[in-house]
Amino acid sequence: MGTSNLSAYDPGSIPNAGNMKFGIVVADWNADVTTALLDGAIRTLEKHGATEENIVVKHVPGSFELTLGAQFLAEYDDLDAVICLGCVIQGETPHFTFICQGVAQGITQLNLDYNIPFIFGVLTTGTKQQAIDRAGGKHGNKGDEAAVSAIKMAALQRSMEK
Ligand code: DLZ
């Protein structure tokens, strides 16, 4: 099975994000990769109508801190969705498993505790090259994918509020 391109989607199927407000929390560990994820997410949100003033970006040290950073963002403002961006690269230490499990469970819990979507935009790769390939490289950009998911989930919630 081939690897799909994380930036491949049908633009016509994406709701307009012009009246939506987004939070983005981004981990600074592997900053070259996460900066590319952030650029992709912002570019995609703006491409679908979100305005600069309606995109709030906050940085945290590493992916393990994404959960609390995302909670701070949700408490801080009336946001339609929060996008969590990070990059965890497998090394020789058990850190990889602990961090990945911690952030996956943490973000899942936020989705259940708050009535807005929290999007998992965390690359969990074996090598740095695999991460680069998914942060604007040959497999697209997970930041784009996360932004599309945020718009779709925010629109889904709005469709149910009518
Ligand atoms: C400690 C650590 C390690 C080994 N690897 C990564 C990584 O690949 N990606 C990442 O985002 N963060 C890493 N960290 C830092 C942890 O996420 C966290 O910031 C520290 O353990 C402090 O809580």
PDB file of C-alpha atoms and ligand atoms in Angstrom:
ATOM      1  CA  MET A   1       0.000   0.000   0.000  1.00  0.00           C
ATOM      2  CA  GLY A   2       1.464   3.391  -0.985  1.00  0.00           C
ATOM      3  CA  THR A   3       1.760   6.394   1.306  1.00  0.00           C
ATOM      4  CA  SER A   4      -0.959   8.949   0.636  1.00  0.00           C
ATOM      5  CA  ASN A   5      -0.162  12.610   0.131  1.00  0.00           C
ATOM      6  CA  LEU A   6      -1.192  14.435   3.298  1.00  0.00           C
ATOM      7  CA  SER A   7      -2.024  17.574   1.321  1.00  0.00           C
ATOM      8  CA  ALA A   8      -4.288  15.832  -1.201  1.00  0.00           C
ATOM      9  CA  TYR A   9      -7.953  16.771  -0.818  1.00  0.00           C
ATOM     10  CA  ASP A  10     -10.807  18.109  -2.873  1.00  0.00           C
ATOM     11  CA  PRO A  11     -10.850  21.889  -2.192  1.00  0.00           C
ATOM     12  CA  GLY A  12     -14.497  22.052  -3.266  1.00  0.00           C
ATOM     13  CA  SER A  13     -15.477  19.823  -0.365  1.00  0.00           C
ATOM     14  CA  ILE A  14     -14.116  22.185   2.295  1.00  0.00           C
ATOM     15  CA  PRO A  15     -16.554  24.574   4.023  1.00  0.00           C
ATOM     16  CA  ASN A  16     -15.723  28.276   4.110  1.00  0.00           C
ATOM     17  CA  ALA A  17     -13.777  29.179   7.243  1.00  0.00           C
ATOM     18  CA  GLY A  18     -14.348  32.929   6.980  1.00  0.00           C
ATOM     19  CA  ASN A  19     -16.355  33.159  10.199  1.00  0.00           C
ATOM     20  CA  MET A  20     -14.325  30.639  12.199  1.00  0.00           C
ATOM     21  CA  LYS A  21     -11.630  31.241  14.813  1.00  0.00           C
ATOM     22  CA  PHE A  22      -8.757  28.790  15.258  1.00  0.00           C
ATOM     23  CA  GLY A  23      -6.068  28.164  17.830  1.00  0.00           C
ATOM     24  CA  ILE A  24      -2.813  26.504  16.841  1.00  0.00           C
ATOM     25  CA  VAL A  25      -0.411  25.133  19.442  1.00  0.00           C
ATOM     26  CA  VAL A  26       2.966  24.132  18.049  1.00  0.00           C
ATOM     27  CA  ALA A  27       5.836  22.241  19.687  1.00  0.00           C
ATOM     28  CA  ASP A  28       9.338  23.693  19.265  1.00  0.00           C
ATOM     29  CA  TRP A  29      11.147  20.336  19.476  1.00  0.00           C
ATOM     30  CA  ASN A  30      12.270  19.513  15.877  1.00  0.00           C
ATOM     31  CA  ALA A  31      11.449  23.146  15.074  1.00  0.00           C
ATOM     32  CA  ASP A  32      12.490  22.952  11.423  1.00  0.00           C
ATOM     33  CA  VAL A  33       9.753  20.367  10.867  1.00  0.00           C
ATOM     34  CA  THR A  34       7.098  21.937  13.117  1.00  0.00           C
ATOM     35  CA  THR A  35       7.634  25.385  11.558  1.00  0.00           C
ATOM     36  CA  ALA A  36       6.848  23.812   8.178  1.00  0.00           C
ATOM     37  CA  LEU A  37       3.732  22.194   9.668  1.00  0.00           C
ATOM     38  CA  LEU A  38       2.684  25.568  11.082  1.00  0.00           C
ATOM     39  CA  ASP A  39       3.220  27.319   7.735  1.00  0.00           C
ATOM     40  CA  GLY A  40       1.120  24.658   5.998  1.00  0.00           C
ATOM     41  CA  ALA A  41      -1.697  24.884   8.535  1.00  0.00           C
ATOM     42  CA  ILE A  42      -1.900  28.689   8.390  1.00  0.00           C
ATOM     43  CA  ARG A  43      -1.704  28.740   4.589  1.00  0.00           C
ATOM     44  CA  THR A  44      -4.523  26.190   4.325  1.00  0.00           C
ATOM     45  CA  LEU A  45      -6.773  27.952   6.869  1.00  0.00           C
ATOM     46  CA  GLU A  46      -6.307  31.261   5.021  1.00  0.00           C
ATOM     47  CA  LYS A  47      -6.854  29.599   1.632  1.00  0.00           C
ATOM     48  CA  HIS A  48     -10.298  28.566   2.880  1.00  0.00           C
ATOM     49  CA  GLY A  49     -11.235  31.989   4.199  1.00  0.00           C
ATOM     50  CA  ALA A  50      -9.874  32.247   7.741  1.00  0.00           C
ATOM     51  CA  THR A  51      -8.447  35.676   8.543  1.00  0.00           C
ATOM     52  CA  GLU A  52      -5.073  36.358  10.164  1.00  0.00           C
ATOM     53  CA  GLU A  53      -6.675  37.863  13.277  1.00  0.00           C
ATOM     54  CA  ASN A  54      -8.761  34.708  13.713  1.00  0.00           C
ATOM     55  CA  ILE A  55      -5.719  32.418  13.895  1.00  0.00           C
ATOM     56  CA  VAL A  56      -4.072  32.412  17.332  1.00  0.00           C
ATOM     57  CA  VAL A  57      -0.659  30.685  17.506  1.00  0.00           C
ATOM     58  CA  LYS A  58       1.061  29.599  20.727  1.00  0.00           C
ATOM     59  CA  HIS A  59       4.325  27.677  21.158  1.00  0.00           C
ATOM     60  CA  VAL A  60       5.177  24.963  23.688  1.00  0.00           C
ATOM     61  CA  PRO A  61       8.602  23.315  24.298  1.00  0.00           C
ATOM     62  CA  GLY A  62       7.811  19.767  23.126  1.00  0.00           C
ATOM     63  CA  SER A  63       4.974  17.561  21.958  1.00  0.00           C
ATOM     64  CA  PHE A  64       4.332  16.338  25.496  1.00  0.00           C
ATOM     65  CA  GLU A  65       3.258  19.915  26.366  1.00  0.00           C
ATOM     66  CA  LEU A  66       0.778  20.139  23.460  1.00  0.00           C
ATOM     67  CA  THR A  67      -2.131  18.896  25.564  1.00  0.00           C
ATOM     68  CA  LEU A  68      -1.867  21.580  28.236  1.00  0.00           C
ATOM     69  CA  GLY A  69      -1.035  24.259  25.660  1.00  0.00           C
ATOM     70  CA  ALA A  70      -4.176  23.320  23.757  1.00  0.00           C
ATOM     71  CA  GLN A  71      -6.223  23.456  26.953  1.00  0.00           C
ATOM     72  CA  PHE A  72      -4.830  26.928  27.744  1.00  0.00           C
ATOM     73  CA  LEU A  73      -5.897  28.042  24.260  1.00  0.00           C
ATOM     74  CA  ALA A  74      -9.395  26.616  24.633  1.00  0.00           C
ATOM     75  CA  GLU A  75      -9.798  28.381  27.982  1.00  0.00           C
ATOM     76  CA  TYR A  76      -8.391  31.640  26.642  1.00  0.00           C
ATOM     77  CA  ASP A  77     -10.749  32.313  23.803  1.00  0.00           C
ATOM     78  CA  ASP A  78     -13.973  31.371  22.064  1.00  0.00           C
ATOM     79  CA  LEU A  79     -12.348  29.131  19.454  1.00  0.00           C
ATOM     80  CA  ASP A  80     -14.034  26.906  16.867  1.00  0.00           C
ATOM     81  CA  ALA A  81     -11.139  24.403  16.829  1.00  0.00           C
ATOM     82  CA  VAL A  82      -7.616  23.897  18.151  1.00  0.00           C
ATOM     83  CA  ILE A  83      -4.877  22.382  15.980  1.00  0.00           C
ATOM     84  CA  CYS A  84      -1.983  20.635  17.759  1.00  0.00           C
ATOM     85  CA  LEU A  85       1.266  20.404  15.769  1.00  0.00           C
ATOM     86  CA  GLY A  86       4.352  18.450  16.748  1.00  0.00           C
ATOM     87  CA  CYS A  87       6.998  16.045  15.532  1.00  0.00           C
ATOM     88  CA  VAL A  88       8.196  13.066  17.555  1.00  0.00           C
ATOM     89  CA  ILE A  89      11.061  11.081  16.048  1.00  0.00           C
ATOM     90  CA  GLN A  90      11.833   7.604  17.283  1.00  0.00           C
ATOM     91  CA  GLY A  91      15.256   7.323  18.907  1.00  0.00           C
ATOM     92  CA  GLU A  92      17.035   4.870  21.119  1.00  0.00           C
ATOM     93  CA  THR A  93      15.098   5.905  24.226  1.00  0.00           C
ATOM     94  CA  PRO A  94      11.586   4.972  25.389  1.00  0.00           C
ATOM     95  CA  HIS A  95      10.736   8.698  25.227  1.00  0.00           C
ATOM     96  CA  PHE A  96       9.112   8.189  21.812  1.00  0.00           C
ATOM     97  CA  THR A  97       6.452   5.812  23.130  1.00  0.00           C
ATOM     98  CA  PHE A  98       5.775   7.814  26.284  1.00  0.00           C
ATOM     99  CA  ILE A  99       5.454  11.117  24.431  1.00  0.00           C
ATOM    100  CA  CYS A 100       3.297   9.703  21.620  1.00  0.00           C
ATOM    101  CA  GLN A 101       0.966   7.922  24.027  1.00  0.00           C
ATOM    102  CA  GLY A 102       0.798  10.941  26.321  1.00  0.00           C
ATOM    103  CA  VAL A 103      -0.101  13.428  23.618  1.00  0.00           C
ATOM    104  CA  ALA A 104      -2.504  11.072  21.816  1.00  0.00           C
ATOM    105  CA  GLN A 105      -4.389  10.330  25.028  1.00  0.00           C
ATOM    106  CA  GLY A 106      -4.233  13.956  26.121  1.00  0.00           C
ATOM    107  CA  ILE A 107      -5.683  15.300  22.900  1.00  0.00           C
ATOM    108  CA  THR A 108      -8.336  12.577  22.868  1.00  0.00           C
ATOM    109  CA  GLN A 109      -9.334  13.622  26.387  1.00  0.00           C
ATOM    110  CA  LEU A 110      -9.566  17.293  25.379  1.00  0.00           C
ATOM    111  CA  ASN A 111     -11.909  16.334  22.538  1.00  0.00           C
ATOM    112  CA  LEU A 112     -14.182  14.670  25.063  1.00  0.00           C
ATOM    113  CA  ASP A 113     -13.954  17.332  27.778  1.00  0.00           C
ATOM    114  CA  TYR A 114     -14.499  20.425  25.613  1.00  0.00           C
ATOM    115  CA  ASN A 115     -17.227  20.889  23.069  1.00  0.00           C
ATOM    116  CA  ILE A 116     -14.844  21.844  20.269  1.00  0.00           C
ATOM    117  CA  PRO A 117     -12.517  19.759  18.084  1.00  0.00           C
ATOM    118  CA  PHE A 118      -8.830  19.354  18.951  1.00  0.00           C
ATOM    119  CA  ILE A 119      -6.925  18.127  15.905  1.00  0.00           C
ATOM    120  CA  PHE A 120      -3.981  15.703  16.151  1.00  0.00           C
ATOM    121  CA  GLY A 121      -1.353  17.160  13.830  1.00  0.00           C
ATOM    122  CA  VAL A 122       1.603  15.316  15.308  1.00  0.00           C
ATOM    123  CA  LEU A 123       4.082  13.484  13.103  1.00  0.00           C
ATOM    124  CA  THR A 124       5.327  10.271  14.748  1.00  0.00           C
ATOM    125  CA  THR A 125       8.080   8.924  12.537  1.00  0.00           C
ATOM    126  CA  GLY A 126      11.011   6.550  12.631  1.00  0.00           C
ATOM    127  CA  THR A 127      13.459   8.998  11.064  1.00  0.00           C
ATOM    128  CA  LYS A 128      13.952  12.721  10.545  1.00  0.00           C
ATOM    129  CA  GLN A 129      13.715  12.222   6.776  1.00  0.00           C
ATOM    130  CA  GLN A 130      10.261  10.635   7.115  1.00  0.00           C
ATOM    131  CA  ALA A 131       9.174  13.715   9.046  1.00  0.00           C
ATOM    132  CA  ILE A 132      10.616  16.108   6.456  1.00  0.00           C
ATOM    133  CA  ASP A 133       8.802  14.139   3.730  1.00  0.00           C
ATOM    134  CA  ARG A 134       5.511  14.858   5.557  1.00  0.00           C
ATOM    135  CA  ALA A 135       6.180  18.514   6.376  1.00  0.00           C
ATOM    136  CA  GLY A 136       6.076  19.971   2.890  1.00  0.00           C
ATOM    137  CA  GLY A 137       8.054  17.177   1.224  1.00  0.00           C
ATOM    138  CA  LYS A 138       7.182  14.331  -1.095  1.00  0.00           C
ATOM    139  CA  HIS A 139       4.276  13.103   1.061  1.00  0.00           C
ATOM    140  CA  GLY A 140       2.694  16.536   1.450  1.00  0.00           C
ATOM    141  CA  ASN A 141       2.250  18.458   4.686  1.00  0.00           C
ATOM    142  CA  LYS A 142       0.467  17.183   7.787  1.00  0.00           C
ATOM    143  CA  GLY A 143      -0.181  20.817   8.702  1.00  0.00           C
ATOM    144  CA  ASP A 144      -2.428  21.117   5.629  1.00  0.00           C
ATOM    145  CA  GLU A 145      -4.262  17.942   6.623  1.00  0.00           C
ATOM    146  CA  ALA A 146      -4.735  19.157  10.195  1.00  0.00           C
ATOM    147  CA  ALA A 147      -6.150  22.493   8.990  1.00  0.00           C
ATOM    148  CA  VAL A 148      -8.633  20.769   6.676  1.00  0.00           C
ATOM    149  CA  SER A 149      -9.728  18.490   9.532  1.00  0.00           C
ATOM    150  CA  ALA A 150     -10.197  21.509  11.819  1.00  0.00           C
ATOM    151  CA  ILE A 151     -12.398  23.316   9.287  1.00  0.00           C
ATOM    152  CA  LYS A 152     -14.471  20.207   8.591  1.00  0.00           C
ATOM    153  CA  MET A 153     -15.017  19.422  12.275  1.00  0.00           C
ATOM    154  CA  ALA A 154     -15.870  23.031  13.146  1.00  0.00           C
ATOM    155  CA  ALA A 155     -18.389  23.076  10.281  1.00  0.00           C
ATOM    156  CA  LEU A 156     -19.835  19.750  11.431  1.00  0.00           C
ATOM    157  CA  GLN A 157     -20.418  21.143  14.896  1.00  0.00           C
ATOM    158  CA  ARG A 158     -22.052  24.282  13.499  1.00  0.00           C
ATOM    159  CA  SER A 159     -24.339  22.188  11.308  1.00  0.00           C
ATOM    160  CA  MET A 160     -25.677  20.506  14.454  1.00  0.00           C
ATOM    161  CA  GLU A 161     -26.223  23.734  16.380  1.00  0.00           C
ATOM    162  CA  LYS A 162     -28.947  24.966  14.009  1.00  0.00           C
TER     163      LYS A 162
HETATM  164  C1  DLZ B   1      12.443  14.667  25.444  1.00  0.00           C
HETATM  165  C2  DLZ B   1      11.946  14.648  24.026  1.00  0.00           C
HETATM  166  C3  DLZ B   1      12.469  13.715  23.112  1.00  0.00           C
HETATM  167  C4  DLZ B   1      13.508  12.712  23.463  1.00  0.00           C
HETATM  168  N1  DLZ B   1      12.062  13.701  21.835  1.00  0.00           N
HETATM  169  C5  DLZ B   1      11.095  14.583  21.447  1.00  0.00           C
HETATM  170  C6  DLZ B   1      10.625  14.579  20.110  1.00  0.00           C
HETATM  171  O1  DLZ B   1      11.080  13.822  19.236  1.00  0.00           O
HETATM  172  N2  DLZ B   1       9.630  15.457  19.791  1.00  0.00           N
HETATM  173  C7  DLZ B   1       9.078  16.332  20.705  1.00  0.00           C
HETATM  174  O2  DLZ B   1       8.163  17.086  20.344  1.00  0.00           O
HETATM  175  N3  DLZ B   1       9.529  16.368  21.959  1.00  0.00           N
HETATM  176  C8  DLZ B   1      10.518  15.535  22.356  1.00  0.00           C
HETATM  177  N4  DLZ B   1      10.981  15.561  23.644  1.00  0.00           N
HETATM  178  C9  DLZ B   1      10.486  16.639  24.543  1.00  0.00           C
HETATM  179  C10 DLZ B   1       9.147  16.282  25.258  1.00  0.00           C
HETATM  180  O3  DLZ B   1       8.046  16.426  24.357  1.00  0.00           O
HETATM  181  C11 DLZ B   1       8.928  17.257  26.426  1.00  0.00           C
HETATM  182  O4  DLZ B   1       9.041  18.589  25.971  1.00  0.00           O
HETATM  183  C12 DLZ B   1       9.907  17.031  27.564  1.00  0.00           C
HETATM  184  O5  DLZ B   1       9.906  15.679  27.965  1.00  0.00           O
HETATM  185  C13 DLZ B   1       9.583  17.939  28.772  1.00  0.00           C
HETATM  186  O6  DLZ B   1       8.289  17.595  29.302  1.00  0.00           O
END
